[in-house]
Short mmCIF file of the C-alpha atoms (twelve columns), coordinates in Angstrom:
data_MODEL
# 
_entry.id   MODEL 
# 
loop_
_atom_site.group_PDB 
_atom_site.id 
_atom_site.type_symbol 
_atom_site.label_atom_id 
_atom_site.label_alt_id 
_atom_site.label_comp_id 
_atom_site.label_asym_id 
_atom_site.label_seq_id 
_atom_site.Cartn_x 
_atom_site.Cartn_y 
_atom_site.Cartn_z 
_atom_site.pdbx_PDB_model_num 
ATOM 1   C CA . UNK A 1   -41.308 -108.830 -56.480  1 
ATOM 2   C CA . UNK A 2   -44.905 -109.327 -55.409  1 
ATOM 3   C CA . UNK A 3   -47.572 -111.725 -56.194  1 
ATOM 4   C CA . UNK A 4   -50.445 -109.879 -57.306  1 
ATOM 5   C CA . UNK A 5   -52.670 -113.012 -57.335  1 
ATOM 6   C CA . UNK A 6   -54.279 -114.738 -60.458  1 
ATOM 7   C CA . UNK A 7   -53.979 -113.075 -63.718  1 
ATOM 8   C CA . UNK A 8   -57.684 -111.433 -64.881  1 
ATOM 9   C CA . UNK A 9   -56.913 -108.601 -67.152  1 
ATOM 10  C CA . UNK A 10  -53.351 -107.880 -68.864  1 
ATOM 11  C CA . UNK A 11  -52.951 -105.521 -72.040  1 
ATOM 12  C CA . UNK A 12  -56.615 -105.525 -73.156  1 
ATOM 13  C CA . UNK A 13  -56.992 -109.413 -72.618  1 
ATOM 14  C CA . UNK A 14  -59.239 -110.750 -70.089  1 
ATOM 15  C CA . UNK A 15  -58.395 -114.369 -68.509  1 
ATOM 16  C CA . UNK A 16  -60.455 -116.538 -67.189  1 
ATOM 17  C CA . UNK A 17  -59.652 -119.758 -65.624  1 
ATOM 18  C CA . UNK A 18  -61.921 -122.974 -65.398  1 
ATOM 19  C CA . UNK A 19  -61.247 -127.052 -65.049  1 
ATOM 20  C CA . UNK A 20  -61.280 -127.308 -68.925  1 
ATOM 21  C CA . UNK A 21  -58.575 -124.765 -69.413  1 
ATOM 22  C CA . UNK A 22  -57.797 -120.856 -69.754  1 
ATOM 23  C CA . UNK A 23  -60.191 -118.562 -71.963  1 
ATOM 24  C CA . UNK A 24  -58.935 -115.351 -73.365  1 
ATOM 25  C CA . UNK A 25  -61.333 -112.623 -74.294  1 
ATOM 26  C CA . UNK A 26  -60.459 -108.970 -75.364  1 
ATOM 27  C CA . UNK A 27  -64.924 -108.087 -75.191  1 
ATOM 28  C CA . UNK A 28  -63.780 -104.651 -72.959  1 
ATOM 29  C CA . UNK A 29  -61.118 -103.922 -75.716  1 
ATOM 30  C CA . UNK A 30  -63.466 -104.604 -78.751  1 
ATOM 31  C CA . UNK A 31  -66.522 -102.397 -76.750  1 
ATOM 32  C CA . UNK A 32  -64.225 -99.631  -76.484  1 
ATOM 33  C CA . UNK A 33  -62.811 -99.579  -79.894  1 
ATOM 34  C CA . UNK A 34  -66.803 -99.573  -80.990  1 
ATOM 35  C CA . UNK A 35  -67.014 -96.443  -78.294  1 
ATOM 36  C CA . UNK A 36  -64.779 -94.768  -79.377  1 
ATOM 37  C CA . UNK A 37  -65.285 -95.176  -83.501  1 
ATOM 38  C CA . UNK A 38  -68.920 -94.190  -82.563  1 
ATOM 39  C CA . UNK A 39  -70.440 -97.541  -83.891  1 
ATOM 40  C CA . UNK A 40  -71.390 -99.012  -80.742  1 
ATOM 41  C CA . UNK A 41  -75.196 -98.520  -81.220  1 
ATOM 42  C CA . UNK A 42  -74.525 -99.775  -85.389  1 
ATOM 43  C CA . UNK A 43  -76.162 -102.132 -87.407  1 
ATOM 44  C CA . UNK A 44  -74.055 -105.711 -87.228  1 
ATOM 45  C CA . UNK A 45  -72.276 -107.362 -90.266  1 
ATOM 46  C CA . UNK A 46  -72.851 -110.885 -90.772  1 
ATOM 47  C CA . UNK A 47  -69.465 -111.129 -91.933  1 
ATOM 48  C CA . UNK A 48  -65.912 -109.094 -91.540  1 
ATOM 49  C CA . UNK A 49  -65.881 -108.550 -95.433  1 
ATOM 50  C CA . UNK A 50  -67.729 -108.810 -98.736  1 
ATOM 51  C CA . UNK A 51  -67.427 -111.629 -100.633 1 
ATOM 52  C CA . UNK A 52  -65.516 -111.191 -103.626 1 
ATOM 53  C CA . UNK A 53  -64.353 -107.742 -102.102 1 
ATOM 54  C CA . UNK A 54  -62.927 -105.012 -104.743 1 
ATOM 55  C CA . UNK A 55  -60.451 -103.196 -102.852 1 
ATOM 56  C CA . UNK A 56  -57.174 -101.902 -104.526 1 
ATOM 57  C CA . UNK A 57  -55.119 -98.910  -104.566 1 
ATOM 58  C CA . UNK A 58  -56.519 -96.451  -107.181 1 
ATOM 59  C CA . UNK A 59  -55.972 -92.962  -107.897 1 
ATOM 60  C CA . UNK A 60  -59.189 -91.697  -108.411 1 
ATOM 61  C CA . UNK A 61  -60.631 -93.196  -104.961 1 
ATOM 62  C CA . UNK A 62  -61.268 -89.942  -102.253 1 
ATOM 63  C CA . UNK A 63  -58.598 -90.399  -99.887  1 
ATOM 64  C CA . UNK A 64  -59.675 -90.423  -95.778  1 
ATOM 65  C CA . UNK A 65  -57.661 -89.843  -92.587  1 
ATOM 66  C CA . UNK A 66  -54.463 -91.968  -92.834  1 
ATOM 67  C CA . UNK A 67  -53.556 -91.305  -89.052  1 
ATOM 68  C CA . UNK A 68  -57.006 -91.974  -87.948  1 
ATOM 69  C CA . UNK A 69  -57.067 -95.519  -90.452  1 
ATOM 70  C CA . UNK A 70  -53.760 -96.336  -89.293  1 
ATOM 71  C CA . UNK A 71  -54.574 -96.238  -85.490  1 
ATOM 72  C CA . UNK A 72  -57.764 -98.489  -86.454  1 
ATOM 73  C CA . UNK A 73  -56.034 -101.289 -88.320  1 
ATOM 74  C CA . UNK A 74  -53.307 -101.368 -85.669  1 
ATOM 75  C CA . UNK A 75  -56.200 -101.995 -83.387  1 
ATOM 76  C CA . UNK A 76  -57.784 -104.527 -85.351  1 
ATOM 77  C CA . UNK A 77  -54.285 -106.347 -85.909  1 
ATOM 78  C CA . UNK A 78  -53.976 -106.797 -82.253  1 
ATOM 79  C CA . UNK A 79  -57.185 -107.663 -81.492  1 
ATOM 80  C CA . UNK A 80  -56.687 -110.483 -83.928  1 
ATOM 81  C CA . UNK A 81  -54.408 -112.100 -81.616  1 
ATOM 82  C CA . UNK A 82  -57.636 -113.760 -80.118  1 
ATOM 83  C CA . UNK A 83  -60.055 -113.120 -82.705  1 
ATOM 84  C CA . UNK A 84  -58.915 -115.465 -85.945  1 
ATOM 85  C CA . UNK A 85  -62.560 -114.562 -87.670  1 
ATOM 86  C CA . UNK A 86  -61.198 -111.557 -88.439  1 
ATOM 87  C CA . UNK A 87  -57.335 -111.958 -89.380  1 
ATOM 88  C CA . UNK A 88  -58.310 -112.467 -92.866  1 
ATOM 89  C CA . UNK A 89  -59.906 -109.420 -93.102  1 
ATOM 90  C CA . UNK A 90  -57.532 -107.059 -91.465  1 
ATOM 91  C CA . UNK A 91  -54.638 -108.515 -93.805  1 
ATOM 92  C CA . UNK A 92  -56.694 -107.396 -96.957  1 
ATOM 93  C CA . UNK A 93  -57.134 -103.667 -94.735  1 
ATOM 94  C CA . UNK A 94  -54.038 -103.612 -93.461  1 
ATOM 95  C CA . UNK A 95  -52.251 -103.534 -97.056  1 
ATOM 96  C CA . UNK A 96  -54.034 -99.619  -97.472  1 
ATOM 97  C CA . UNK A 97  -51.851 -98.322  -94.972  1 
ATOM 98  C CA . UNK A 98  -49.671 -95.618  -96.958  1 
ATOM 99  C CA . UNK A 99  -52.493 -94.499  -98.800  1 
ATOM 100 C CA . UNK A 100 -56.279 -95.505  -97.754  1 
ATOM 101 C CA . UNK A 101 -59.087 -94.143  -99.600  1 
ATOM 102 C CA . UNK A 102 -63.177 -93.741  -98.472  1 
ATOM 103 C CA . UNK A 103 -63.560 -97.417  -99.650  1 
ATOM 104 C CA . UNK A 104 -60.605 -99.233  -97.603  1 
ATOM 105 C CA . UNK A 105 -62.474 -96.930  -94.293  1 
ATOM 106 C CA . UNK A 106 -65.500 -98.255  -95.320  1 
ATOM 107 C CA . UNK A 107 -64.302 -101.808 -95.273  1 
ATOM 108 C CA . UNK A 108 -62.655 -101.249 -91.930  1 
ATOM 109 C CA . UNK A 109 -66.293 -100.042 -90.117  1 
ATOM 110 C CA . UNK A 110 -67.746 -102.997 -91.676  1 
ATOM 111 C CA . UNK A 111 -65.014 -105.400 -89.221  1 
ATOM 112 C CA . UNK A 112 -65.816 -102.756 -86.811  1 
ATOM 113 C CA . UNK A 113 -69.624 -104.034 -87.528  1 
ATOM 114 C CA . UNK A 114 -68.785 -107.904 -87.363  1 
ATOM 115 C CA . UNK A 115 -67.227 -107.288 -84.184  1 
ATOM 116 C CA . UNK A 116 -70.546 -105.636 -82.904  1 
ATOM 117 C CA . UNK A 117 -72.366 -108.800 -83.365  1 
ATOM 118 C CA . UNK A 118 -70.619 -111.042 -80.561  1 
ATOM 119 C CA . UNK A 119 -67.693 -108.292 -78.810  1 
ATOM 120 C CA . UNK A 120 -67.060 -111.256 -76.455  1 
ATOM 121 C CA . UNK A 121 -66.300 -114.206 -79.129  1 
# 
């Protein structure tokens, strides 16, 4: 075994310590995840999802890429770990999984937004 000094960065988290306690941050994860959706120079979203948000499972909606939602929400569910702003909204998102449509992608690139207005929260 060997002591690899103080943590900093483990799975996507960065840790910092100070006198008032430890801070986790996952800013590198959430700036990558905005890299690679190709919304890192977007427009941000006051908040993770509408108000009084419409989204259900219908059988007229256009359906999208289910691998490419599905690696997205997974995402978003574990970057919720130290983001609660957005746990909310990835529940309602994460319910799509078997069969999302245009509308449930749409609502994912809007957390993908939120999270573009403070990566580092």
């Amino acid at each position: 075994m060997k002591d690899l000094g103080d943590l900093k960065y483990f799975l996507g988290i960065e840790v910092a310590r100070s006198a008032n306690g430890i801070f986790l941050s996952q800013r590198k994860y959430v700036l990558d995840l905005l890299a690679e959706t190709g919304l890192l120079g977007c427009k941000p979203a006051d908040t993770p999802i509408e108000m009084n948000h419409k989204l259900c499972e219908g059988m007229d909606q256009e359906p999208t890429n289910k691998e490419q939602y599905q690696r997205l929400v997974g995402r978003l569910i574990y970057l919720a770990h130290t983001r609660p702003d957005i746990a909310y909204a990835v529940s309602v998102v994460s319910q799509f999984m078997h069969s999302p449509s245009v509308s449930h992608r749409n609502a994912v690139d809007r957390i993908l937004r939120y999270l573009k207005l403070a990566p580092g929260k």
